Short mmCIF file of N, CA and C in Angstrom, two decimals:
data_model
loop_
_atom_site.label_atom_id
_atom_site.label_comp_id
_atom_site.label_asym_id
_atom_site.label_seq_id
_atom_site.Cartn_x
_atom_site.Cartn_y
_atom_site.Cartn_z
N MET A 1 4.85 -23.61 -14.97
CA MET A 1 6.12 -23.74 -14.28
C MET A 1 5.88 -23.54 -12.78
N SER A 2 6.41 -24.44 -11.99
CA SER A 2 6.21 -24.37 -10.53
C SER A 2 7.14 -23.33 -9.91
N LEU A 3 6.81 -22.93 -8.69
CA LEU A 3 7.65 -21.98 -7.97
C LEU A 3 9.05 -22.55 -7.76
N ILE A 4 9.13 -23.83 -7.48
CA ILE A 4 10.44 -24.48 -7.28
C ILE A 4 11.28 -24.35 -8.55
N ASP A 5 10.66 -24.55 -9.70
CA ASP A 5 11.38 -24.41 -10.97
C ASP A 5 11.74 -22.95 -11.25
N ARG A 6 10.81 -22.05 -10.99
CA ARG A 6 11.07 -20.63 -11.26
C ARG A 6 12.21 -20.09 -10.42
N LEU A 7 12.33 -20.54 -9.18
CA LEU A 7 13.40 -20.08 -8.30
C LEU A 7 14.66 -20.94 -8.40
N GLU A 8 14.58 -21.99 -9.23
CA GLU A 8 15.70 -22.90 -9.42
C GLU A 8 16.16 -23.52 -8.10
N LEU A 9 15.18 -23.98 -7.31
CA LEU A 9 15.48 -24.62 -6.04
C LEU A 9 15.74 -26.10 -6.27
N SER A 10 16.76 -26.64 -5.62
CA SER A 10 17.00 -28.08 -5.72
C SER A 10 16.36 -28.83 -4.56
N VAL A 11 15.91 -28.08 -3.55
CA VAL A 11 15.25 -28.65 -2.38
C VAL A 11 13.92 -27.90 -2.21
N PRO A 12 12.78 -28.58 -2.10
CA PRO A 12 11.49 -27.90 -1.96
C PRO A 12 11.29 -27.37 -0.53
N LEU A 13 12.09 -26.39 -0.15
CA LEU A 13 12.05 -25.87 1.21
C LEU A 13 12.10 -24.35 1.18
N ILE A 14 11.17 -23.73 1.88
CA ILE A 14 11.18 -22.27 2.06
C ILE A 14 11.28 -22.01 3.55
N GLN A 15 12.36 -21.37 3.94
CA GLN A 15 12.59 -21.04 5.35
C GLN A 15 11.63 -19.94 5.76
N ALA A 16 11.06 -20.04 6.94
CA ALA A 16 10.14 -19.02 7.44
C ALA A 16 10.90 -17.73 7.74
N PRO A 17 10.38 -16.57 7.30
CA PRO A 17 11.05 -15.29 7.53
C PRO A 17 10.66 -14.67 8.86
N MET A 18 11.06 -15.30 9.96
CA MET A 18 10.67 -14.83 11.29
C MET A 18 11.67 -13.79 11.79
N ALA A 19 11.18 -12.58 12.05
CA ALA A 19 12.04 -11.51 12.53
C ALA A 19 12.71 -11.91 13.84
N GLY A 20 14.01 -11.66 13.92
CA GLY A 20 14.77 -11.99 15.12
C GLY A 20 15.34 -13.38 15.12
N VAL A 21 14.76 -14.29 14.37
CA VAL A 21 15.21 -15.68 14.33
C VAL A 21 15.83 -16.01 12.98
N ALA A 22 15.23 -15.51 11.91
CA ALA A 22 15.71 -15.77 10.56
C ALA A 22 16.83 -14.78 10.23
N THR A 23 18.04 -15.14 10.62
CA THR A 23 19.19 -14.26 10.46
C THR A 23 19.78 -14.36 9.05
N PRO A 24 20.56 -13.35 8.64
CA PRO A 24 21.21 -13.43 7.33
C PRO A 24 22.08 -14.68 7.15
N PRO A 25 22.90 -15.09 8.13
CA PRO A 25 23.68 -16.31 7.92
C PRO A 25 22.81 -17.56 7.73
N LEU A 26 21.69 -17.64 8.46
CA LEU A 26 20.79 -18.78 8.30
C LEU A 26 20.15 -18.76 6.91
N ALA A 27 19.69 -17.59 6.48
CA ALA A 27 19.09 -17.48 5.15
C ALA A 27 20.09 -17.85 4.06
N ALA A 28 21.32 -17.39 4.20
CA ALA A 28 22.36 -17.72 3.22
C ALA A 28 22.65 -19.22 3.21
N ALA A 29 22.67 -19.84 4.38
CA ALA A 29 22.94 -21.28 4.47
C ALA A 29 21.82 -22.08 3.81
N VAL A 30 20.57 -21.70 4.06
CA VAL A 30 19.43 -22.40 3.46
C VAL A 30 19.46 -22.24 1.94
N SER A 31 19.69 -21.01 1.47
CA SER A 31 19.76 -20.78 0.02
C SER A 31 20.93 -21.54 -0.59
N GLY A 32 22.06 -21.53 0.10
CA GLY A 32 23.24 -22.24 -0.40
C GLY A 32 23.06 -23.74 -0.45
N SER A 33 22.11 -24.26 0.32
CA SER A 33 21.83 -25.70 0.35
C SER A 33 20.74 -26.11 -0.63
N GLY A 34 20.22 -25.14 -1.39
CA GLY A 34 19.23 -25.46 -2.41
C GLY A 34 17.81 -25.06 -2.11
N GLY A 35 17.54 -24.57 -0.90
CA GLY A 35 16.20 -24.10 -0.55
C GLY A 35 16.09 -22.60 -0.77
N LEU A 36 15.01 -22.01 -0.29
CA LEU A 36 14.84 -20.57 -0.36
C LEU A 36 15.01 -20.01 1.05
N GLY A 37 16.15 -19.39 1.30
CA GLY A 37 16.40 -18.75 2.59
C GLY A 37 15.59 -17.47 2.70
N SER A 38 15.25 -17.10 3.92
CA SER A 38 14.42 -15.91 4.15
C SER A 38 14.92 -15.14 5.35
N ILE A 39 14.77 -13.82 5.29
CA ILE A 39 15.05 -13.00 6.46
C ILE A 39 13.79 -12.18 6.76
N GLY A 40 13.56 -11.96 8.03
CA GLY A 40 12.43 -11.15 8.47
C GLY A 40 12.93 -9.86 9.06
N VAL A 41 12.46 -8.74 8.53
CA VAL A 41 12.95 -7.45 9.00
C VAL A 41 11.86 -6.63 9.69
N GLY A 42 10.79 -7.28 10.10
CA GLY A 42 9.69 -6.57 10.73
C GLY A 42 10.01 -5.96 12.08
N ALA A 43 11.07 -6.41 12.73
CA ALA A 43 11.40 -5.91 14.06
C ALA A 43 12.58 -4.94 14.04
N THR A 44 12.95 -4.45 12.86
CA THR A 44 14.07 -3.52 12.77
C THR A 44 13.67 -2.28 11.98
N ASP A 45 14.51 -1.26 12.03
CA ASP A 45 14.24 -0.05 11.26
C ASP A 45 14.85 -0.18 9.86
N ALA A 46 14.73 0.87 9.05
CA ALA A 46 15.21 0.82 7.67
C ALA A 46 16.72 0.58 7.60
N ALA A 47 17.48 1.21 8.46
CA ALA A 47 18.94 1.02 8.45
C ALA A 47 19.30 -0.41 8.81
N GLY A 48 18.61 -0.98 9.79
CA GLY A 48 18.86 -2.36 10.17
C GLY A 48 18.49 -3.33 9.06
N ALA A 49 17.39 -3.04 8.36
CA ALA A 49 16.98 -3.89 7.24
C ALA A 49 18.01 -3.84 6.13
N ARG A 50 18.49 -2.63 5.81
CA ARG A 50 19.52 -2.50 4.77
C ARG A 50 20.77 -3.28 5.14
N ALA A 51 21.17 -3.22 6.40
CA ALA A 51 22.35 -3.96 6.85
C ALA A 51 22.14 -5.46 6.71
N MET A 52 20.94 -5.94 7.03
CA MET A 52 20.65 -7.36 6.89
C MET A 52 20.66 -7.78 5.42
N PHE A 53 20.06 -6.96 4.54
CA PHE A 53 20.06 -7.26 3.11
C PHE A 53 21.48 -7.34 2.58
N GLU A 54 22.32 -6.39 3.00
CA GLU A 54 23.71 -6.37 2.54
C GLU A 54 24.48 -7.59 3.03
N LYS A 55 24.23 -7.98 4.27
CA LYS A 55 24.92 -9.16 4.81
C LYS A 55 24.54 -10.41 4.02
N VAL A 56 23.26 -10.56 3.71
CA VAL A 56 22.83 -11.72 2.91
C VAL A 56 23.46 -11.65 1.52
N ARG A 57 23.48 -10.45 0.95
CA ARG A 57 24.04 -10.28 -0.40
C ARG A 57 25.51 -10.69 -0.47
N THR A 58 26.26 -10.44 0.59
CA THR A 58 27.69 -10.76 0.58
C THR A 58 27.98 -12.24 0.79
N CYS A 59 27.03 -13.00 1.33
CA CYS A 59 27.35 -14.40 1.62
C CYS A 59 26.42 -15.39 0.93
N ARG A 60 25.77 -15.00 -0.14
CA ARG A 60 24.93 -15.95 -0.87
C ARG A 60 25.01 -15.67 -2.37
N SER A 61 24.70 -16.67 -3.14
CA SER A 61 24.66 -16.50 -4.59
C SER A 61 23.33 -16.99 -5.16
N ARG A 62 22.44 -17.42 -4.31
CA ARG A 62 21.15 -17.96 -4.73
C ARG A 62 20.04 -17.00 -4.28
N PRO A 63 18.81 -17.18 -4.80
CA PRO A 63 17.70 -16.31 -4.39
C PRO A 63 17.44 -16.38 -2.89
N THR A 64 17.06 -15.25 -2.33
CA THR A 64 16.72 -15.15 -0.91
C THR A 64 15.44 -14.33 -0.77
N ASN A 65 14.55 -14.78 0.09
CA ASN A 65 13.29 -14.09 0.34
C ASN A 65 13.50 -13.04 1.42
N ARG A 66 12.89 -11.87 1.22
CA ARG A 66 12.93 -10.79 2.22
C ARG A 66 11.51 -10.48 2.63
N GLN A 67 11.21 -10.72 3.89
CA GLN A 67 9.87 -10.44 4.40
C GLN A 67 9.90 -9.07 5.04
N THR A 68 9.01 -8.21 4.59
CA THR A 68 8.89 -6.88 5.19
C THR A 68 7.45 -6.68 5.63
N CYS A 69 7.24 -5.76 6.54
CA CYS A 69 5.90 -5.44 7.01
C CYS A 69 5.46 -4.14 6.36
N GLN A 70 4.31 -4.16 5.74
CA GLN A 70 3.75 -2.96 5.13
C GLN A 70 2.46 -2.64 5.86
N PRO A 71 2.46 -1.56 6.65
CA PRO A 71 1.24 -1.23 7.38
C PRO A 71 0.13 -0.80 6.43
N ASP A 72 -1.09 -0.98 6.87
CA ASP A 72 -2.24 -0.51 6.12
C ASP A 72 -2.35 0.99 6.39
N VAL A 73 -1.87 1.80 5.45
CA VAL A 73 -1.77 3.24 5.66
C VAL A 73 -3.14 3.87 5.88
N ARG A 74 -4.13 3.45 5.12
CA ARG A 74 -5.48 4.03 5.29
C ARG A 74 -6.03 3.76 6.68
N ARG A 75 -5.83 2.54 7.17
CA ARG A 75 -6.32 2.19 8.50
C ARG A 75 -5.57 3.00 9.57
N ALA A 76 -4.26 3.13 9.42
CA ALA A 76 -3.47 3.89 10.40
C ALA A 76 -3.89 5.36 10.40
N CYS A 77 -4.13 5.93 9.23
CA CYS A 77 -4.57 7.33 9.15
C CYS A 77 -5.95 7.50 9.77
N ALA A 78 -6.84 6.55 9.54
CA ALA A 78 -8.18 6.63 10.12
C ALA A 78 -8.12 6.57 11.64
N ARG A 79 -7.27 5.69 12.19
CA ARG A 79 -7.12 5.60 13.65
C ARG A 79 -6.58 6.91 14.20
N THR A 80 -5.58 7.48 13.52
CA THR A 80 -4.99 8.73 13.98
C THR A 80 -6.02 9.85 13.94
N ALA A 81 -6.78 9.93 12.86
CA ALA A 81 -7.81 10.96 12.73
C ALA A 81 -8.86 10.81 13.82
N HIS A 82 -9.26 9.58 14.11
CA HIS A 82 -10.26 9.33 15.15
C HIS A 82 -9.72 9.77 16.51
N ARG A 83 -8.49 9.43 16.81
CA ARG A 83 -7.90 9.79 18.11
C ARG A 83 -7.77 11.30 18.25
N THR A 84 -7.31 11.97 17.20
CA THR A 84 -7.10 13.41 17.32
C THR A 84 -8.42 14.16 17.34
N SER A 85 -9.47 13.64 16.70
CA SER A 85 -10.75 14.33 16.72
C SER A 85 -11.41 14.24 18.09
N ALA A 86 -11.03 13.27 18.88
CA ALA A 86 -11.60 13.11 20.22
C ALA A 86 -11.00 14.10 21.22
N HIS A 87 -9.89 14.73 20.85
CA HIS A 87 -9.21 15.67 21.75
C HIS A 87 -9.23 17.06 21.14
N LYS A 88 -9.82 17.98 21.86
CA LYS A 88 -9.87 19.36 21.39
C LYS A 88 -8.61 20.08 21.82
N VAL A 89 -8.03 20.78 20.88
CA VAL A 89 -6.81 21.55 21.17
C VAL A 89 -7.17 23.02 21.09
N CYS A 90 -6.84 23.78 22.14
CA CYS A 90 -7.16 25.22 22.17
C CYS A 90 -6.07 26.01 21.50
#
C-alpha cells in the first residue's frame, strides 16, 4: 500500500513543513484540497506549537503533518560537558 493510499490523499502532494511559512490555515487548506498539509514548529516554543496544533485541529478534517525538531541530546550534552570542562570554577 502506497503512502498516498495509507493517508487517503486524493492529490499526490505533501506541503513542505517550513517553520514560519507553513501556517495552520495553509496546512488546513492543503489537507482540505486532498493533499497532506504540514506545519513546521521548529521556530516556536512548546506553547506556540500547541497553539498551532489546536488551530489546525479546529479547521481541518483530514490528516496533517507536524514537523518538529528533535535535538541530538547526546551531542548537546557532550558539547556542554566539553565547554564546562574547559572552564575551572573556584
